[in-house]
Amino acid sequence: MSEGDDVLTIPLRWINSKGMVINKIITLERGSYLIGVKYRVENSSAEKLSATFFGQLKRDQLVEEDNSGGGLGIRAYLGSAYSTKEKRYERYDFDDMNEANLNVSTEGGWIAYLQHYFISAWVPDQSKVNQIATLTPGGMGIIRVMSPKVTVNPGELLEVGGHLYLGPKIQEKLEVIADGLDLTVDYGFLWWIGQPLFWLLHWFNSIIGSWGLAIIMVTVTVKSLFYPLSNAQYRSFAKMRTIQPKITALKERIGDDRQKMSQAMMELYKKEKVNPLGGCLPLLVQMPVFIALYWVLLETVELRHAEFYLWIHDLSAKDPYYILPLLMGASMFLMQKMQPVAATMDPMQQKIMQFMPVIMTVFFLFFPAGLVLYWLVNNLLSIAQQLYVTRKIEREFAEKNSKKSLSKPSKKQKS
């Protein structure tokens, strides 16, 4: 493409001995990942011809190692997907292909190969009824689209065409090409939470101009929305800490009788108005949002090669010096120390819990830096909130005990 030109047209021409001329015209636009493919059929022969638009992609069925999701066995989807009038977005992986090849007709539609941040998609004429199909010859995975056959009479000229998208999964570009193509940015079954989180992430980046800071701002926003639930969780932890001396006294008095200890604990919780599940329920409510945000950060191609400060040059790759994972592990260790240990937990369970920060740190060593940044900031905010709530509850507890001691008459007054 010459300097100053925005469009490059590549004409290819084929002529047979009977006078049929086929012109294949490939159109490239500057700054666009969408390629126009058009066939112009000129029938200069004395016979009728039939023509159809045909687009095909193929690759081997080898699923490559993908550590995009870190060391937890979570990986971005690798395989094909398609769209019909009835199904806006449907995955069709290699196992599906080997079980039964796809062969459907639909108005419009598209078919594509997805590989983490990238997509290769054939988009035929959306006004026609097209055929979408897969084939699996010799261990290959082939996807194709075909438009309806059209008769070209002698002396007539016919044009058929479509588009081929080869590029990153950028939602704002995909949604204008074909219906449902933007859904290839797949946030899983929690997409209805993930999509608003992506819009929020994108909005913060448009204002701040840094994807790393945008991740931090989204984390702060989500944490703020769940502040009341987190507050209830940390109040429960704090109350458990204030009655810890009484729990210790029960252990010394009851000993190893676990059934009797459980009954005594329930009576103590009831007397002190402490909910033993109060710290778990708020966390369970928040988990879907955390998982959805995890998938958003995993699927967002804009984070690829996005720099942050100091040593982080790519938020989609692991931290080259493992500083963020180690800081995250330290924050998890501190959070664990701040939480009360359940009285009914046996020594083996306690040892396992003590090793959890170490185990999680090892996993996070291979996570993309953007994901680790999110988790680290979330932990730091949790620590700050828990410290604030714990100190507040301890002051309330101290004031309550002080009032009780003042309200009790002294021995001299009794006599």
CSV table of C-alpha atoms in Angstrom, one decimal:
chain,number,residue,atom,x,y,z
A,1,MET,CA,0.0,0.0,0.0
A,2,SER,CA,1.5,3.3,-1.1
A,3,GLU,CA,1.9,6.2,1.3
A,4,GLY,CA,-1.2,8.3,1.4
A,5,ASP,CA,-3.4,5.5,0.1
A,6,ASP,CA,-6.0,4.0,2.5
A,7,VAL,CA,-7.2,1.2,0.3
A,8,LEU,CA,-5.3,-1.5,-1.6
A,9,THR,CA,-7.1,-3.6,-4.3
A,10,ILE,CA,-5.5,-6.8,-5.5
A,11,PRO,CA,-7.2,-8.1,-8.7
A,12,LEU,CA,-6.6,-11.7,-9.8
A,13,ARG,CA,-7.9,-13.0,-13.1
A,14,TRP,CA,-8.5,-16.4,-14.6
A,15,ILE,CA,-9.8,-17.3,-18.1
A,16,ASN,CA,-10.6,-20.7,-19.5
A,17,SER,CA,-10.7,-21.9,-23.1
A,18,LYS,CA,-14.5,-21.6,-23.3
A,19,GLY,CA,-14.5,-17.9,-22.6
A,20,MET,CA,-15.4,-17.9,-18.9
A,21,VAL,CA,-13.6,-15.1,-17.0
A,22,ILE,CA,-13.3,-15.1,-13.2
A,23,ASN,CA,-11.9,-12.0,-11.4
A,24,LYS,CA,-11.1,-12.4,-7.8
A,25,ILE,CA,-10.8,-9.0,-6.1
A,26,ILE,CA,-9.2,-8.7,-2.6
A,27,THR,CA,-9.6,-5.4,-0.8
A,28,LEU,CA,-7.4,-4.3,2.1
A,29,GLU,CA,-8.0,-1.1,4.1
A,30,ARG,CA,-5.4,0.7,6.2
A,31,GLY,CA,-5.9,0.2,9.9
A,32,SER,CA,-8.6,-2.6,9.4
A,33,TYR,CA,-8.4,-6.3,10.0
A,34,LEU,CA,-11.4,-6.9,7.6
A,35,ILE,CA,-10.5,-8.2,4.2
A,36,GLY,CA,-13.0,-7.9,1.3
A,37,VAL,CA,-13.2,-10.9,-1.0
A,38,LYS,CA,-15.3,-10.6,-4.2
A,39,TYR,CA,-15.7,-12.7,-7.3
A,40,ARG,CA,-16.8,-11.2,-10.6
A,41,VAL,CA,-17.9,-14.0,-13.0
A,42,GLU,CA,-18.2,-13.0,-16.7
A,43,ASN,CA,-19.8,-15.7,-18.9
A,44,SER,CA,-18.6,-15.1,-22.4
A,45,SER,CA,-19.2,-18.8,-23.4
A,46,ALA,CA,-22.3,-20.3,-25.0
A,47,GLU,CA,-23.2,-22.4,-22.0
A,48,LYS,CA,-24.9,-21.7,-18.7
A,49,LEU,CA,-22.6,-21.6,-15.6
A,50,SER,CA,-23.3,-21.9,-11.9
A,51,ALA,CA,-21.3,-19.9,-9.3
A,52,THR,CA,-21.2,-19.7,-5.5
A,53,PHE,CA,-19.1,-17.8,-3.0
A,54,PHE,CA,-16.9,-20.1,-1.0
A,55,GLY,CA,-14.7,-19.4,2.0
A,56,GLN,CA,-12.6,-21.9,4.0
A,57,LEU,CA,-10.2,-22.1,6.9
A,58,LYS,CA,-8.3,-25.1,8.2
A,59,ARG,CA,-5.9,-26.0,10.9
A,60,ASP,CA,-4.7,-29.1,12.7
A,61,GLN,CA,-6.6,-30.3,15.7
A,62,LEU,CA,-3.6,-30.1,18.1
A,63,VAL,CA,-4.6,-28.1,21.1
A,64,GLU,CA,-1.5,-26.2,22.2
A,65,GLU,CA,-0.4,-25.7,25.7
A,66,ASP,CA,-2.0,-22.5,27.0
A,67,ASN,CA,-1.1,-20.9,30.3
A,68,SER,CA,-3.3,-17.8,29.7
A,69,GLY,CA,-5.2,-18.6,32.9
A,70,GLY,CA,-2.3,-19.4,35.0
A,71,GLY,CA,-1.6,-22.6,36.9
A,72,LEU,CA,-5.2,-23.5,37.8
A,73,GLY,CA,-6.0,-25.4,34.6
A,74,ILE,CA,-8.1,-22.5,33.3
A,75,ARG,CA,-7.5,-21.7,29.6
A,76,ALA,CA,-8.9,-19.5,26.9
A,77,TYR,CA,-11.1,-21.4,24.4
A,78,LEU,CA,-9.4,-22.8,21.3
A,79,GLY,CA,-11.7,-24.1,18.5
A,80,SER,CA,-14.4,-23.0,16.2
A,81,ALA,CA,-17.6,-21.1,16.7
A,82,TYR,CA,-20.5,-20.2,14.4
A,83,SER,CA,-23.6,-18.1,14.3
A,84,THR,CA,-27.0,-18.7,12.7
A,85,LYS,CA,-30.3,-16.8,12.9
A,86,GLU,CA,-31.4,-19.2,15.7
A,87,LYS,CA,-28.1,-19.2,17.6
A,88,ARG,CA,-26.2,-16.0,17.8
A,89,TYR,CA,-23.1,-17.6,19.2
A,90,GLU,CA,-22.3,-21.3,19.5
A,91,ARG,CA,-19.0,-23.0,20.1
A,92,TYR,CA,-18.1,-26.1,18.0
A,93,ASP,CA,-14.8,-27.5,19.2
A,94,PHE,CA,-12.7,-30.3,17.7
A,95,ASP,CA,-14.5,-33.0,19.7
A,96,ASP,CA,-17.8,-31.8,18.3
A,97,MET,CA,-16.4,-31.9,14.8
A,98,ASN,CA,-15.1,-35.4,15.2
A,99,GLU,CA,-18.4,-36.6,16.6
A,100,ALA,CA,-20.5,-35.0,13.9
A,101,ASN,CA,-19.6,-32.5,11.2
A,102,LEU,CA,-21.6,-29.3,11.2
A,103,ASN,CA,-23.8,-28.6,8.2
A,104,VAL,CA,-26.5,-25.9,8.6
A,105,SER,CA,-28.2,-23.3,6.4
A,106,THR,CA,-29.0,-19.9,7.7
A,107,GLU,CA,-29.8,-16.4,6.6
A,108,GLY,CA,-26.6,-14.4,7.2
A,109,GLY,CA,-24.4,-16.2,9.8
A,110,TRP,CA,-20.6,-16.6,10.1
A,111,ILE,CA,-18.0,-19.2,11.2
A,112,ALA,CA,-14.7,-18.7,12.8
A,113,TYR,CA,-11.6,-20.1,14.5
A,114,LEU,CA,-10.9,-18.6,18.0
A,115,GLN,CA,-7.5,-18.7,19.7
A,116,HIS,CA,-7.3,-16.7,22.9
A,117,TYR,CA,-7.0,-13.1,21.8
A,118,PHE,CA,-7.4,-13.7,18.1
A,119,ILE,CA,-10.1,-14.7,15.6
A,120,SER,CA,-10.2,-15.8,12.0
A,121,ALA,CA,-13.8,-15.5,10.7
A,122,TRP,CA,-15.5,-15.9,7.3
A,123,VAL,CA,-18.6,-13.6,7.1
A,124,PRO,CA,-20.7,-14.2,3.9
A,125,ASP,CA,-23.3,-11.9,2.4
A,126,GLN,CA,-25.7,-11.4,5.4
A,127,SER,CA,-28.8,-11.0,3.1
A,128,LYS,CA,-28.5,-14.5,1.6
A,129,VAL,CA,-29.1,-18.0,2.9
A,130,ASN,CA,-25.7,-19.5,3.4
A,131,GLN,CA,-24.4,-22.9,4.2
A,132,ILE,CA,-22.0,-23.3,7.3
A,133,ALA,CA,-20.1,-26.5,7.6
A,134,THR,CA,-17.1,-28.3,9.1
A,135,LEU,CA,-15.0,-31.2,7.8
A,136,THR,CA,-12.3,-33.4,9.5
A,137,PRO,CA,-10.1,-35.0,6.9
A,138,GLY,CA,-6.9,-36.5,8.1
A,139,GLY,CA,-6.8,-35.0,11.5
A,140,MET,CA,-7.5,-31.5,10.2
A,141,GLY,CA,-10.3,-29.2,11.2
A,142,ILE,CA,-11.9,-27.4,8.3
A,143,ILE,CA,-14.6,-24.7,8.6
A,144,ARG,CA,-16.3,-23.2,5.5
A,145,VAL,CA,-19.1,-21.0,4.3
A,146,MET,CA,-20.9,-21.2,0.9
A,147,SER,CA,-23.5,-18.9,-0.6
A,148,PRO,CA,-26.4,-20.3,-2.7
A,149,LYS,CA,-25.6,-21.4,-6.3
A,150,VAL,CA,-26.5,-18.8,-8.9
A,151,THR,CA,-26.9,-19.5,-12.6
A,152,VAL,CA,-24.9,-17.2,-15.0
A,153,ASN,CA,-26.4,-17.2,-18.4
A,154,PRO,CA,-24.2,-16.7,-21.6
A,155,GLY,CA,-23.3,-13.0,-21.8
A,156,GLU,CA,-24.2,-12.2,-18.2
A,157,LEU,CA,-21.9,-10.9,-15.4
A,158,LEU,CA,-22.3,-11.9,-11.8
A,159,GLU,CA,-20.7,-10.7,-8.5
A,160,VAL,CA,-20.6,-12.7,-5.3
A,161,GLY,CA,-18.5,-11.9,-2.2
A,162,GLY,CA,-18.0,-11.9,1.5
A,163,HIS,CA,-15.5,-10.8,4.1
A,164,LEU,CA,-12.6,-12.4,6.0
A,165,TYR,CA,-11.7,-11.0,9.4
A,166,LEU,CA,-8.1,-11.8,10.6
A,167,GLY,CA,-7.2,-10.0,13.8
A,168,PRO,CA,-7.7,-9.4,17.5
A,169,LYS,CA,-11.0,-9.9,19.3
A,170,ILE,CA,-11.9,-6.2,19.7
A,171,GLN,CA,-15.5,-6.0,20.6
A,172,GLU,CA,-16.3,-2.6,19.1
A,173,LYS,CA,-14.8,-3.7,15.7
A,174,LEU,CA,-16.5,-7.1,15.7
A,175,GLU,CA,-20.0,-6.0,16.6
A,176,VAL,CA,-20.3,-3.8,13.4
A,177,ILE,CA,-19.2,-6.7,11.1
A,178,ALA,CA,-21.9,-9.3,11.8
A,179,ASP,CA,-24.5,-10.0,14.4
A,180,GLY,CA,-23.0,-12.0,17.3
A,181,LEU,CA,-19.4,-11.8,16.2
A,182,ASP,CA,-18.5,-9.7,19.2
A,183,LEU,CA,-19.7,-12.6,21.4
A,184,THR,CA,-16.5,-14.5,20.5
A,185,VAL,CA,-15.0,-12.4,23.3
A,186,ASP,CA,-16.3,-15.1,25.6
A,187,TYR,CA,-16.8,-14.4,29.3
A,188,GLY,CA,-18.3,-17.8,30.0
A,189,PHE,CA,-21.6,-18.4,31.8
A,190,LEU,CA,-21.2,-15.2,33.8
A,191,TRP,CA,-21.1,-13.0,30.6
A,192,TRP,CA,-24.0,-11.0,32.0
A,193,ILE,CA,-21.7,-9.8,34.8
A,194,GLY,CA,-18.5,-9.8,32.7
A,195,GLN,CA,-19.8,-7.5,29.9
A,196,PRO,CA,-20.6,-4.6,32.2
A,197,LEU,CA,-17.3,-5.1,34.0
A,198,PHE,CA,-15.5,-4.8,30.6
A,199,TRP,CA,-17.4,-1.6,29.7
A,200,LEU,CA,-16.3,-0.2,33.1
A,201,LEU,CA,-12.7,-1.3,32.5
A,202,HIS,CA,-12.7,0.3,29.0
A,203,TRP,CA,-14.3,3.5,30.3
A,204,PHE,CA,-11.6,3.9,33.0
A,205,ASN,CA,-8.9,3.3,30.5
A,206,SER,CA,-10.4,6.0,28.1
A,207,ILE,CA,-10.1,8.5,31.0
A,208,ILE,CA,-6.8,7.5,32.6
A,209,GLY,CA,-5.0,6.2,29.6
A,210,SER,CA,-3.5,3.2,31.5
A,211,TRP,CA,-4.9,-0.3,31.5
A,212,GLY,CA,-3.1,-1.1,34.7
A,213,LEU,CA,-4.6,1.9,36.5
A,214,ALA,CA,-8.0,0.9,34.9
A,215,ILE,CA,-7.7,-2.5,36.5
A,216,ILE,CA,-7.0,-0.9,39.9
A,217,MET,CA,-10.0,1.5,39.5
A,218,VAL,CA,-12.3,-1.4,38.5
A,219,THR,CA,-11.1,-3.4,41.6
A,220,VAL,CA,-11.8,-0.3,43.8
A,221,THR,CA,-15.3,0.1,42.3
A,222,VAL,CA,-16.2,-3.5,42.7
A,223,LYS,CA,-14.9,-3.5,46.3
A,224,SER,CA,-16.9,-0.3,47.0
A,225,LEU,CA,-20.1,-1.9,45.7
A,226,PHE,CA,-19.6,-4.9,48.0
A,227,TYR,CA,-18.6,-2.8,51.0
A,228,PRO,CA,-21.7,-3.6,53.0
A,229,LEU,CA,-21.3,-7.3,52.5
A,230,SER,CA,-17.6,-7.2,53.2
A,231,ASN,CA,-18.3,-5.1,56.2
A,232,ALA,CA,-20.7,-7.8,57.6
A,233,GLN,CA,-18.0,-10.4,56.9
A,234,TYR,CA,-15.3,-8.5,58.7
A,235,ARG,CA,-17.6,-7.6,61.6
A,236,SER,CA,-18.2,-11.4,62.0
A,237,PHE,CA,-14.5,-12.0,62.0
A,238,ALA,CA,-13.9,-9.2,64.5
A,239,LYS,CA,-16.6,-10.5,66.9
A,240,MET,CA,-15.1,-14.0,66.7
A,241,ARG,CA,-11.7,-12.5,67.8
A,242,THR,CA,-13.3,-10.7,70.8
A,243,ILE,CA,-14.8,-14.0,72.1
A,244,GLN,CA,-11.6,-15.9,71.4
A,245,PRO,CA,-10.6,-16.0,75.2
A,246,LYS,CA,-13.9,-17.5,76.0
A,247,ILE,CA,-13.4,-20.1,73.3
A,248,THR,CA,-10.0,-21.0,74.7
A,249,ALA,CA,-11.5,-21.4,78.1
A,250,LEU,CA,-14.1,-23.8,76.7
A,251,LYS,CA,-11.4,-25.8,75.1
A,252,GLU,CA,-9.4,-26.1,78.3
A,253,ARG,CA,-12.6,-27.1,80.3
A,254,ILE,CA,-14.1,-29.6,77.8
A,255,GLY,CA,-11.0,-31.1,76.3
A,256,ASP,CA,-11.1,-33.4,73.2
A,257,ASP,CA,-14.9,-34.1,73.3
A,258,ARG,CA,-15.7,-32.6,69.8
A,259,GLN,CA,-19.5,-33.1,70.1
A,260,LYS,CA,-19.7,-31.4,73.5
A,261,MET,CA,-17.4,-28.7,72.3
A,262,SER,CA,-19.6,-28.0,69.3
A,263,GLN,CA,-22.7,-27.7,71.5
A,264,ALA,CA,-20.9,-25.4,73.9
A,265,MET,CA,-19.7,-23.3,70.9
A,266,MET,CA,-23.3,-22.9,69.6
A,267,GLU,CA,-24.5,-21.8,73.0
A,268,LEU,CA,-21.6,-19.3,73.2
A,269,TYR,CA,-22.4,-17.9,69.7
A,270,LYS,CA,-26.1,-17.5,70.6
A,271,LYS,CA,-25.2,-15.8,73.9
A,272,GLU,CA,-22.7,-13.4,72.3
A,273,LYS,CA,-25.0,-12.9,69.2
A,274,VAL,CA,-22.2,-14.1,66.8
A,275,ASN,CA,-23.1,-15.8,63.5
A,276,PRO,CA,-20.5,-18.5,62.7
A,277,LEU,CA,-21.4,-18.4,59.0
A,278,GLY,CA,-21.4,-14.6,58.9
A,279,GLY,CA,-17.9,-14.5,57.4
A,280,CYS,CA,-18.7,-17.1,54.7
A,281,LEU,CA,-22.0,-15.9,53.2
A,282,PRO,CA,-20.9,-12.5,52.1
A,283,LEU,CA,-17.9,-14.0,50.4
A,284,LEU,CA,-20.0,-16.5,48.5
A,285,VAL,CA,-22.3,-13.7,47.2
A,286,GLN,CA,-19.2,-11.9,45.9
A,287,MET,CA,-17.6,-14.9,44.2
A,288,PRO,CA,-19.6,-14.7,40.9
A,289,VAL,CA,-18.4,-11.1,40.4
A,290,PHE,CA,-14.8,-12.0,41.1
A,291,ILE,CA,-14.9,-14.9,38.7
A,292,ALA,CA,-16.5,-12.8,36.0
A,293,LEU,CA,-13.8,-10.1,36.4
A,294,TYR,CA,-11.2,-12.8,36.2
A,295,TRP,CA,-12.5,-13.9,32.8
A,296,VAL,CA,-12.8,-10.3,31.6
A,297,LEU,CA,-9.1,-9.8,32.4
A,298,LEU,CA,-8.2,-13.1,30.8
A,299,GLU,CA,-10.1,-12.3,27.5
A,300,THR,CA,-9.3,-8.6,27.0
A,301,VAL,CA,-6.9,-8.4,24.1
A,302,GLU,CA,-6.3,-4.7,24.9
A,303,LEU,CA,-4.1,-5.9,27.8
A,304,ARG,CA,-1.8,-7.7,25.4
A,305,HIS,CA,1.6,-5.8,25.4
A,306,ALA,CA,-0.1,-3.1,27.6
A,307,GLU,CA,2.7,-1.7,29.8
A,308,PHE,CA,2.3,-0.7,33.5
A,309,TYR,CA,4.9,0.9,35.7
A,310,LEU,CA,8.5,-0.1,36.4
A,311,TRP,CA,9.1,-3.8,35.4
A,312,ILE,CA,5.7,-4.7,34.1
A,313,HIS,CA,5.9,-4.4,30.3
A,314,ASP,CA,2.9,-6.7,29.4
A,315,LEU,CA,-0.2,-7.1,31.6
A,316,SER,CA,-1.2,-10.2,29.6
A,317,ALA,CA,2.1,-12.0,30.4
A,318,LYS,CA,3.4,-13.3,33.8
A,319,ASP,CA,5.5,-11.0,35.9
A,320,PRO,CA,9.1,-11.6,34.7
A,321,TYR,CA,10.5,-11.1,38.2
A,322,TYR,CA,7.6,-12.6,40.2
A,323,ILE,CA,7.3,-9.5,42.4
A,324,LEU,CA,3.5,-9.2,42.1
A,325,PRO,CA,2.8,-12.8,42.9
A,326,LEU,CA,5.1,-12.7,46.0
A,327,LEU,CA,3.4,-9.5,47.2
A,328,MET,CA,0.1,-11.2,46.6
A,329,GLY,CA,1.2,-14.2,48.6
A,330,ALA,CA,2.4,-11.9,51.5
A,331,SER,CA,-1.0,-10.1,51.4
A,332,MET,CA,-2.8,-13.5,51.6
A,333,PHE,CA,-0.6,-14.5,54.6
A,334,LEU,CA,-1.5,-11.3,56.4
A,335,MET,CA,-5.2,-11.7,55.7
A,336,GLN,CA,-5.0,-15.3,57.0
A,337,LYS,CA,-3.4,-14.1,60.3
A,338,MET,CA,-6.2,-11.5,60.7
A,339,GLN,CA,-8.9,-14.1,60.5
A,340,PRO,CA,-10.0,-16.1,63.5
A,341,VAL,CA,-9.3,-19.9,63.6
A,342,ALA,CA,-12.5,-22.0,64.0
A,343,ALA,CA,-12.4,-23.7,67.3
A,344,THR,CA,-13.7,-27.0,65.8
A,345,MET,CA,-10.9,-27.1,63.2
A,346,ASP,CA,-8.5,-30.0,63.9
A,347,PRO,CA,-4.7,-29.5,63.8
A,348,MET,CA,-4.3,-31.0,60.3
A,349,GLN,CA,-6.8,-28.6,58.8
A,350,GLN,CA,-5.0,-25.7,60.5
A,351,LYS,CA,-1.7,-26.8,58.9
A,352,ILE,CA,-3.3,-27.0,55.5
A,353,MET,CA,-4.8,-23.6,55.9
A,354,GLN,CA,-1.4,-22.2,56.9
A,355,PHE,CA,0.1,-23.5,53.6
A,356,MET,CA,-2.7,-22.0,51.4
A,357,PRO,CA,-0.8,-18.6,50.9
A,358,VAL,CA,2.2,-20.6,49.7
A,359,ILE,CA,0.2,-22.8,47.4
A,360,MET,CA,-1.7,-19.8,45.9
A,361,THR,CA,1.6,-17.9,45.4
A,362,VAL,CA,3.0,-20.8,43.4
A,363,PHE,CA,-0.1,-20.8,41.2
A,364,PHE,CA,0.0,-17.1,40.7
A,365,LEU,CA,3.6,-17.1,39.6
A,366,PHE,CA,2.3,-18.1,36.1
A,367,PHE,CA,-0.8,-15.8,36.0
A,368,PRO,CA,-0.9,-12.8,33.7
A,369,ALA,CA,0.4,-9.7,35.5
A,370,GLY,CA,-3.0,-8.0,35.0
A,371,LEU,CA,-4.8,-10.7,36.9
A,372,VAL,CA,-2.3,-10.8,39.8
A,373,LEU,CA,-2.5,-7.0,40.0
A,374,TYR,CA,-6.3,-7.2,40.4
A,375,TRP,CA,-5.9,-9.9,43.1
A,376,LEU,CA,-3.2,-8.0,45.0
A,377,VAL,CA,-5.2,-4.7,45.0
A,378,ASN,CA,-8.3,-6.6,46.1
A,379,ASN,CA,-6.3,-8.1,49.0
A,380,LEU,CA,-4.8,-4.8,50.1
A,381,LEU,CA,-8.3,-3.2,50.1
A,382,SER,CA,-9.6,-6.1,52.1
A,383,ILE,CA,-6.8,-5.8,54.7
A,384,ALA,CA,-7.4,-2.1,55.1
A,385,GLN,CA,-11.2,-2.6,55.5
A,386,GLN,CA,-10.7,-5.5,57.9
A,387,LEU,CA,-8.3,-3.5,60.1
A,388,TYR,CA,-10.7,-0.6,60.2
A,389,VAL,CA,-13.7,-2.9,61.1
A,390,THR,CA,-11.7,-4.9,63.6
A,391,ARG,CA,-10.5,-1.9,65.6
A,392,LYS,CA,-14.0,-0.4,65.6
A,393,ILE,CA,-15.5,-3.7,67.0
A,394,GLU,CA,-12.7,-4.0,69.6
A,395,ARG,CA,-13.4,-0.4,70.8
A,396,GLU,CA,-17.1,-1.2,71.0
A,397,PHE,CA,-16.4,-4.4,72.9
A,398,ALA,CA,-14.1,-2.6,75.3
A,399,GLU,CA,-16.7,0.2,75.9
A,400,LYS,CA,-19.4,-2.4,76.5
A,401,ASN,CA,-17.2,-4.3,79.1
A,402,SER,CA,-16.3,-1.0,80.7
A,403,LYS,CA,-20.0,-0.1,81.1
A,404,LYS,CA,-20.8,-3.5,82.5
A,405,SER,CA,-18.0,-3.2,85.1
A,406,LEU,CA,-19.2,0.3,86.2
A,407,SER,CA,-22.8,-0.9,86.5
A,408,LYS,CA,-21.8,-3.7,88.9
A,409,PRO,CA,-21.9,-2.6,92.6
A,410,SER,CA,-18.7,-3.1,94.6
A,411,LYS,CA,-18.4,-5.4,97.6
A,412,LYS,CA,-18.3,-2.5,100.0
A,413,GLN,CA,-21.6,-1.1,98.7
A,414,LYS,CA,-23.2,-4.6,99.1
A,415,SER,CA,-22.1,-4.8,102.8
